Amino acid sequence: MKTSQEPDFADVALTHKQWLKSVLGLGALEAKIWVTSSAQLLALIGGIVFLLITAWLLLIASAAALAWSYGFSLVGILLAATGMTLLSAAGLLYVARITLKNMDFTRTLDALIPTNQPASESEKS
């Protein structure tokens, strides 16, 4: 016999559904905040990159004007500025490649789902 204090399965299921809906609603709210913050951060980074590029070009232009005032040829100044720009681009490309090589998720995957197979001799060396 069922007493009036015992909840039936429908009441328990309804309570769990309400709890799950509130948890999922909180997750959706957090996701909206995260997306909005990410968009703002991306816009700020875009502005910072624009200002850094402008500052770099002004630095090259200042060096070129200084060299011009000391009598260097215009062709030499432009070639030197082009070389500086290409060298800085090569440096940034090098840093980007190192960063991409370090973006390896296999360690995380191995931590979550470890492989129980011993490493073969070819993998050890």
Short mmCIF file of N, CA and C in Angstrom, two decimals:
data_model
loop_
_atom_site.label_atom_id
_atom_site.label_comp_id
_atom_site.label_asym_id
_atom_site.label_seq_id
_atom_site.Cartn_x
_atom_site.Cartn_y
_atom_site.Cartn_z
N MET A 1 0.81 -1.18 0.00
CA MET A 1 0.00 0.00 0.00
C MET A 1 0.86 1.25 0.00
N LYS A 2 0.43 2.24 -0.71
CA LYS A 2 1.20 3.47 -0.86
C LYS A 2 0.68 4.53 0.09
N THR A 3 1.60 5.15 0.82
CA THR A 3 1.20 6.22 1.70
C THR A 3 1.23 7.53 0.93
N SER A 4 0.67 8.56 1.50
CA SER A 4 0.60 9.85 0.79
C SER A 4 1.94 10.56 0.77
N GLN A 5 2.88 10.14 1.61
CA GLN A 5 4.18 10.80 1.66
C GLN A 5 5.16 10.24 0.64
N GLU A 6 4.92 9.08 0.11
CA GLU A 6 5.82 8.48 -0.86
C GLU A 6 5.59 9.08 -2.25
N PRO A 7 6.62 9.62 -2.86
CA PRO A 7 6.43 10.15 -4.21
C PRO A 7 6.35 9.02 -5.21
N ASP A 8 5.51 9.18 -6.19
CA ASP A 8 5.44 8.15 -7.22
C ASP A 8 6.47 8.46 -8.31
N PHE A 9 6.60 7.57 -9.24
CA PHE A 9 7.62 7.68 -10.28
C PHE A 9 7.43 8.93 -11.13
N ALA A 10 6.20 9.32 -11.40
CA ALA A 10 5.93 10.50 -12.23
C ALA A 10 6.42 11.77 -11.54
N ASP A 11 6.23 11.86 -10.21
CA ASP A 11 6.71 13.03 -9.47
C ASP A 11 8.24 13.10 -9.48
N VAL A 12 8.89 11.96 -9.30
CA VAL A 12 10.35 11.92 -9.31
C VAL A 12 10.87 12.29 -10.70
N ALA A 13 10.23 11.74 -11.73
CA ALA A 13 10.66 12.04 -13.09
C ALA A 13 10.46 13.52 -13.40
N LEU A 14 9.36 14.10 -12.97
CA LEU A 14 9.11 15.52 -13.21
C LEU A 14 10.13 16.38 -12.48
N THR A 15 10.47 16.03 -11.27
CA THR A 15 11.48 16.77 -10.50
C THR A 15 12.83 16.71 -11.21
N HIS A 16 13.20 15.54 -11.68
CA HIS A 16 14.47 15.39 -12.38
C HIS A 16 14.48 16.15 -13.70
N LYS A 17 13.36 16.15 -14.40
CA LYS A 17 13.26 16.91 -15.66
C LYS A 17 13.41 18.40 -15.39
N GLN A 18 12.79 18.90 -14.33
CA GLN A 18 12.91 20.32 -13.99
C GLN A 18 14.35 20.66 -13.61
N TRP A 19 15.00 19.78 -12.86
CA TRP A 19 16.39 20.01 -12.49
C TRP A 19 17.28 20.01 -13.72
N LEU A 20 17.08 19.04 -14.61
CA LEU A 20 17.88 18.97 -15.83
C LEU A 20 17.65 20.19 -16.71
N LYS A 21 16.41 20.66 -16.78
CA LYS A 21 16.11 21.86 -17.57
C LYS A 21 16.81 23.08 -17.00
N SER A 22 16.86 23.20 -15.68
CA SER A 22 17.55 24.35 -15.08
C SER A 22 19.05 24.26 -15.29
N VAL A 23 19.61 23.05 -15.21
CA VAL A 23 21.05 22.88 -15.44
C VAL A 23 21.39 23.18 -16.89
N LEU A 24 20.59 22.67 -17.82
CA LEU A 24 20.83 22.94 -19.23
C LEU A 24 20.62 24.42 -19.56
N GLY A 25 19.65 25.04 -18.90
CA GLY A 25 19.44 26.48 -19.10
C GLY A 25 20.64 27.28 -18.63
N LEU A 26 21.20 26.88 -17.49
CA LEU A 26 22.40 27.54 -16.99
C LEU A 26 23.57 27.34 -17.96
N GLY A 27 23.70 26.14 -18.50
CA GLY A 27 24.74 25.88 -19.49
C GLY A 27 24.56 26.72 -20.74
N ALA A 28 23.32 26.87 -21.20
CA ALA A 28 23.05 27.69 -22.38
C ALA A 28 23.37 29.16 -22.10
N LEU A 29 23.04 29.62 -20.91
CA LEU A 29 23.36 31.00 -20.54
C LEU A 29 24.87 31.23 -20.50
N GLU A 30 25.59 30.28 -19.91
CA GLU A 30 27.05 30.37 -19.87
C GLU A 30 27.62 30.37 -21.30
N ALA A 31 27.06 29.56 -22.18
CA ALA A 31 27.54 29.51 -23.56
C ALA A 31 27.31 30.84 -24.26
N LYS A 32 26.15 31.47 -24.02
CA LYS A 32 25.87 32.77 -24.63
C LYS A 32 26.87 33.83 -24.14
N ILE A 33 27.13 33.81 -22.84
CA ILE A 33 28.09 34.76 -22.29
C ILE A 33 29.48 34.51 -22.87
N TRP A 34 29.86 33.24 -23.01
CA TRP A 34 31.17 32.89 -23.55
C TRP A 34 31.29 33.34 -25.01
N VAL A 35 30.25 33.13 -25.79
CA VAL A 35 30.30 33.54 -27.20
C VAL A 35 30.39 35.06 -27.32
N THR A 36 29.62 35.77 -26.52
CA THR A 36 29.67 37.24 -26.55
C THR A 36 31.04 37.74 -26.12
N SER A 37 31.57 37.18 -25.07
CA SER A 37 32.91 37.59 -24.61
C SER A 37 33.97 37.25 -25.64
N SER A 38 33.84 36.12 -26.29
CA SER A 38 34.80 35.75 -27.33
C SER A 38 34.75 36.71 -28.50
N ALA A 39 33.55 37.12 -28.90
CA ALA A 39 33.42 38.08 -29.99
C ALA A 39 34.05 39.42 -29.62
N GLN A 40 33.83 39.85 -28.39
CA GLN A 40 34.44 41.10 -27.93
C GLN A 40 35.96 40.98 -27.90
N LEU A 41 36.45 39.86 -27.41
CA LEU A 41 37.89 39.64 -27.36
C LEU A 41 38.50 39.61 -28.76
N LEU A 42 37.82 38.98 -29.68
CA LEU A 42 38.30 38.94 -31.06
C LEU A 42 38.35 40.33 -31.67
N ALA A 43 37.34 41.15 -31.40
CA ALA A 43 37.35 42.53 -31.90
C ALA A 43 38.49 43.33 -31.28
N LEU A 44 38.72 43.15 -29.98
CA LEU A 44 39.83 43.86 -29.33
C LEU A 44 41.18 43.42 -29.88
N ILE A 45 41.33 42.12 -30.11
CA ILE A 45 42.58 41.62 -30.68
C ILE A 45 42.78 42.17 -32.09
N GLY A 46 41.70 42.27 -32.85
CA GLY A 46 41.80 42.87 -34.19
C GLY A 46 42.28 44.31 -34.12
N GLY A 47 41.77 45.07 -33.18
CA GLY A 47 42.22 46.45 -33.00
C GLY A 47 43.67 46.52 -32.57
N ILE A 48 44.07 45.63 -31.68
CA ILE A 48 45.46 45.62 -31.23
C ILE A 48 46.39 45.27 -32.38
N VAL A 49 46.01 44.29 -33.18
CA VAL A 49 46.84 43.90 -34.33
C VAL A 49 46.95 45.07 -35.31
N PHE A 50 45.85 45.76 -35.56
CA PHE A 50 45.88 46.91 -36.46
C PHE A 50 46.84 47.98 -35.94
N LEU A 51 46.77 48.28 -34.65
CA LEU A 51 47.65 49.29 -34.07
C LEU A 51 49.11 48.84 -34.09
N LEU A 52 49.37 47.57 -33.84
CA LEU A 52 50.74 47.08 -33.89
C LEU A 52 51.31 47.14 -35.31
N ILE A 53 50.51 46.81 -36.29
CA ILE A 53 50.98 46.91 -37.68
C ILE A 53 51.25 48.35 -38.05
N THR A 54 50.36 49.25 -37.63
CA THR A 54 50.57 50.67 -37.89
C THR A 54 51.84 51.17 -37.22
N ALA A 55 52.07 50.77 -35.99
CA ALA A 55 53.28 51.19 -35.28
C ALA A 55 54.53 50.64 -35.97
N TRP A 56 54.48 49.40 -36.42
CA TRP A 56 55.62 48.81 -37.12
C TRP A 56 55.91 49.57 -38.41
N LEU A 57 54.88 49.89 -39.16
CA LEU A 57 55.08 50.64 -40.42
C LEU A 57 55.60 52.05 -40.14
N LEU A 58 55.11 52.67 -39.08
CA LEU A 58 55.62 54.00 -38.73
C LEU A 58 57.08 53.94 -38.28
N LEU A 59 57.45 52.87 -37.60
CA LEU A 59 58.84 52.70 -37.20
C LEU A 59 59.75 52.55 -38.43
N ILE A 60 59.31 51.78 -39.40
CA ILE A 60 60.07 51.63 -40.64
C ILE A 60 60.13 52.96 -41.38
N ALA A 61 59.00 53.67 -41.43
CA ALA A 61 58.99 54.96 -42.12
C ALA A 61 59.90 55.98 -41.41
N SER A 62 59.92 55.95 -40.09
CA SER A 62 60.81 56.85 -39.35
C SER A 62 62.28 56.53 -39.62
N ALA A 63 62.60 55.25 -39.64
CA ALA A 63 63.98 54.85 -39.95
C ALA A 63 64.34 55.24 -41.39
N ALA A 64 63.38 55.11 -42.30
CA ALA A 64 63.64 55.50 -43.69
C ALA A 64 63.84 57.01 -43.80
N ALA A 65 63.03 57.79 -43.09
CA ALA A 65 63.19 59.25 -43.13
C ALA A 65 64.53 59.67 -42.53
N LEU A 66 64.92 59.01 -41.45
CA LEU A 66 66.21 59.31 -40.83
C LEU A 66 67.36 58.96 -41.79
N ALA A 67 67.25 57.80 -42.43
CA ALA A 67 68.29 57.41 -43.39
C ALA A 67 68.32 58.37 -44.57
N TRP A 68 67.17 58.81 -45.01
CA TRP A 68 67.09 59.77 -46.12
C TRP A 68 67.77 61.09 -45.74
N SER A 69 67.56 61.51 -44.47
CA SER A 69 68.16 62.76 -44.02
C SER A 69 69.69 62.66 -43.94
N TYR A 70 70.21 61.45 -43.77
CA TYR A 70 71.67 61.25 -43.74
C TYR A 70 72.24 60.96 -45.13
N GLY A 71 71.40 61.02 -46.15
CA GLY A 71 71.90 60.93 -47.52
C GLY A 71 71.90 59.54 -48.14
N PHE A 72 71.24 58.58 -47.52
CA PHE A 72 71.16 57.26 -48.14
C PHE A 72 70.25 57.31 -49.37
N SER A 73 70.49 56.40 -50.32
CA SER A 73 69.68 56.41 -51.54
C SER A 73 68.29 55.85 -51.25
N LEU A 74 67.33 56.34 -52.00
CA LEU A 74 65.94 55.92 -51.80
C LEU A 74 65.77 54.44 -52.11
N VAL A 75 66.43 53.95 -53.13
CA VAL A 75 66.33 52.53 -53.48
C VAL A 75 66.90 51.66 -52.36
N GLY A 76 68.02 52.07 -51.80
CA GLY A 76 68.61 51.32 -50.69
C GLY A 76 67.71 51.31 -49.46
N ILE A 77 67.09 52.45 -49.20
CA ILE A 77 66.18 52.54 -48.06
C ILE A 77 64.98 51.61 -48.26
N LEU A 78 64.40 51.62 -49.45
CA LEU A 78 63.24 50.78 -49.73
C LEU A 78 63.61 49.30 -49.69
N LEU A 79 64.80 48.96 -50.20
CA LEU A 79 65.23 47.56 -50.14
C LEU A 79 65.47 47.12 -48.69
N ALA A 80 66.06 47.98 -47.89
CA ALA A 80 66.27 47.65 -46.48
C ALA A 80 64.94 47.50 -45.74
N ALA A 81 63.99 48.37 -46.01
CA ALA A 81 62.67 48.28 -45.37
C ALA A 81 61.96 47.00 -45.79
N THR A 82 62.07 46.65 -47.07
CA THR A 82 61.46 45.41 -47.55
C THR A 82 62.13 44.21 -46.88
N GLY A 83 63.43 44.24 -46.77
CA GLY A 83 64.14 43.14 -46.11
C GLY A 83 63.75 43.00 -44.65
N MET A 84 63.63 44.13 -43.94
CA MET A 84 63.20 44.08 -42.54
C MET A 84 61.81 43.48 -42.41
N THR A 85 60.91 43.88 -43.32
CA THR A 85 59.55 43.36 -43.28
C THR A 85 59.52 41.86 -43.56
N LEU A 86 60.29 41.42 -44.54
CA LEU A 86 60.33 39.99 -44.86
C LEU A 86 60.96 39.17 -43.73
N LEU A 87 62.00 39.70 -43.11
CA LEU A 87 62.62 39.00 -41.98
C LEU A 87 61.67 38.90 -40.79
N SER A 88 60.93 39.97 -40.53
CA SER A 88 59.98 39.91 -39.42
C SER A 88 58.84 38.94 -39.73
N ALA A 89 58.41 38.88 -40.99
CA ALA A 89 57.37 37.91 -41.38
C ALA A 89 57.89 36.48 -41.23
N ALA A 90 59.16 36.26 -41.61
CA ALA A 90 59.74 34.92 -41.45
C ALA A 90 59.83 34.55 -39.97
N GLY A 91 60.17 35.50 -39.12
CA GLY A 91 60.20 35.22 -37.68
C GLY A 91 58.82 34.87 -37.14
N LEU A 92 57.81 35.59 -37.56
CA LEU A 92 56.45 35.28 -37.12
C LEU A 92 55.99 33.93 -37.64
N LEU A 93 56.38 33.59 -38.86
CA LEU A 93 56.04 32.29 -39.42
C LEU A 93 56.70 31.16 -38.63
N TYR A 94 57.93 31.38 -38.21
CA TYR A 94 58.65 30.40 -37.40
C TYR A 94 57.94 30.19 -36.06
N VAL A 95 57.54 31.28 -35.42
CA VAL A 95 56.83 31.17 -34.14
C VAL A 95 55.49 30.48 -34.34
N ALA A 96 54.79 30.77 -35.43
CA ALA A 96 53.50 30.12 -35.70
C ALA A 96 53.68 28.62 -35.91
N ARG A 97 54.73 28.21 -36.59
CA ARG A 97 54.98 26.78 -36.80
C ARG A 97 55.28 26.07 -35.50
N ILE A 98 56.07 26.69 -34.64
CA ILE A 98 56.36 26.10 -33.33
C ILE A 98 55.08 25.96 -32.52
N THR A 99 54.24 26.99 -32.57
CA THR A 99 52.97 26.94 -31.84
C THR A 99 52.08 25.83 -32.36
N LEU A 100 52.02 25.67 -33.68
CA LEU A 100 51.19 24.60 -34.25
C LEU A 100 51.73 23.22 -33.89
N LYS A 101 53.04 23.07 -33.83
CA LYS A 101 53.60 21.77 -33.43
C LYS A 101 53.27 21.47 -31.98
N ASN A 102 53.22 22.49 -31.13
CA ASN A 102 52.93 22.28 -29.71
C ASN A 102 51.45 22.05 -29.44
N MET A 103 50.60 22.31 -30.41
CA MET A 103 49.16 22.09 -30.24
C MET A 103 48.84 20.63 -30.54
N ASP A 104 49.23 19.76 -29.61
CA ASP A 104 49.07 18.33 -29.79
C ASP A 104 48.16 17.82 -28.69
N PHE A 105 47.06 17.23 -29.08
CA PHE A 105 46.08 16.78 -28.11
C PHE A 105 46.23 15.31 -27.78
N THR A 106 47.28 14.67 -28.27
CA THR A 106 47.42 13.24 -27.99
C THR A 106 47.69 12.97 -26.53
N ARG A 107 48.39 13.88 -25.84
CA ARG A 107 48.64 13.67 -24.42
C ARG A 107 47.33 13.69 -23.64
N THR A 108 46.44 14.62 -23.98
CA THR A 108 45.14 14.68 -23.31
C THR A 108 44.33 13.45 -23.63
N LEU A 109 44.36 13.03 -24.90
CA LEU A 109 43.62 11.84 -25.30
C LEU A 109 44.16 10.60 -24.59
N ASP A 110 45.48 10.50 -24.48
CA ASP A 110 46.08 9.36 -23.78
C ASP A 110 45.75 9.39 -22.29
N ALA A 111 45.62 10.59 -21.72
CA ALA A 111 45.26 10.67 -20.31
C ALA A 111 43.81 10.26 -20.09
N LEU A 112 42.94 10.61 -21.04
CA LEU A 112 41.52 10.26 -20.90
C LEU A 112 41.26 8.80 -21.25
N ILE A 113 41.87 8.35 -22.35
CA ILE A 113 41.67 6.98 -22.81
C ILE A 113 43.05 6.36 -22.98
N PRO A 114 43.60 5.80 -21.92
CA PRO A 114 44.96 5.25 -22.03
C PRO A 114 44.97 4.00 -22.89
N THR A 115 46.01 3.86 -23.65
CA THR A 115 46.19 2.64 -24.42
C THR A 115 46.96 1.67 -23.56
N ASN A 116 46.46 0.46 -23.45
CA ASN A 116 47.09 -0.53 -22.60
C ASN A 116 48.13 -1.35 -23.32
N GLN A 117 48.41 -0.98 -24.57
CA GLN A 117 49.39 -1.71 -25.35
C GLN A 117 50.77 -1.17 -25.04
N PRO A 118 51.75 -2.03 -24.80
CA PRO A 118 53.11 -1.53 -24.59
C PRO A 118 53.66 -0.96 -25.87
N ALA A 119 54.51 0.05 -25.73
CA ALA A 119 55.08 0.70 -26.90
C ALA A 119 56.02 -0.26 -27.60
N SER A 120 55.95 -0.29 -28.90
CA SER A 120 56.84 -1.15 -29.67
C SER A 120 58.24 -0.54 -29.70
N GLU A 121 59.19 -1.32 -30.15
CA GLU A 121 60.57 -0.84 -30.19
C GLU A 121 60.75 0.33 -31.14
N SER A 122 59.97 0.36 -32.22
CA SER A 122 60.10 1.48 -33.17
C SER A 122 59.54 2.76 -32.60
N GLU A 123 58.52 2.67 -31.72
CA GLU A 123 57.96 3.88 -31.12
C GLU A 123 58.84 4.42 -30.02
N LYS A 124 59.64 3.55 -29.36
CA LYS A 124 60.50 4.02 -28.27
C LYS A 124 61.65 4.86 -28.78
N SER A 125 62.15 4.56 -29.97
CA SER A 125 63.30 5.31 -30.47
C SER A 125 62.91 6.44 -31.34
#
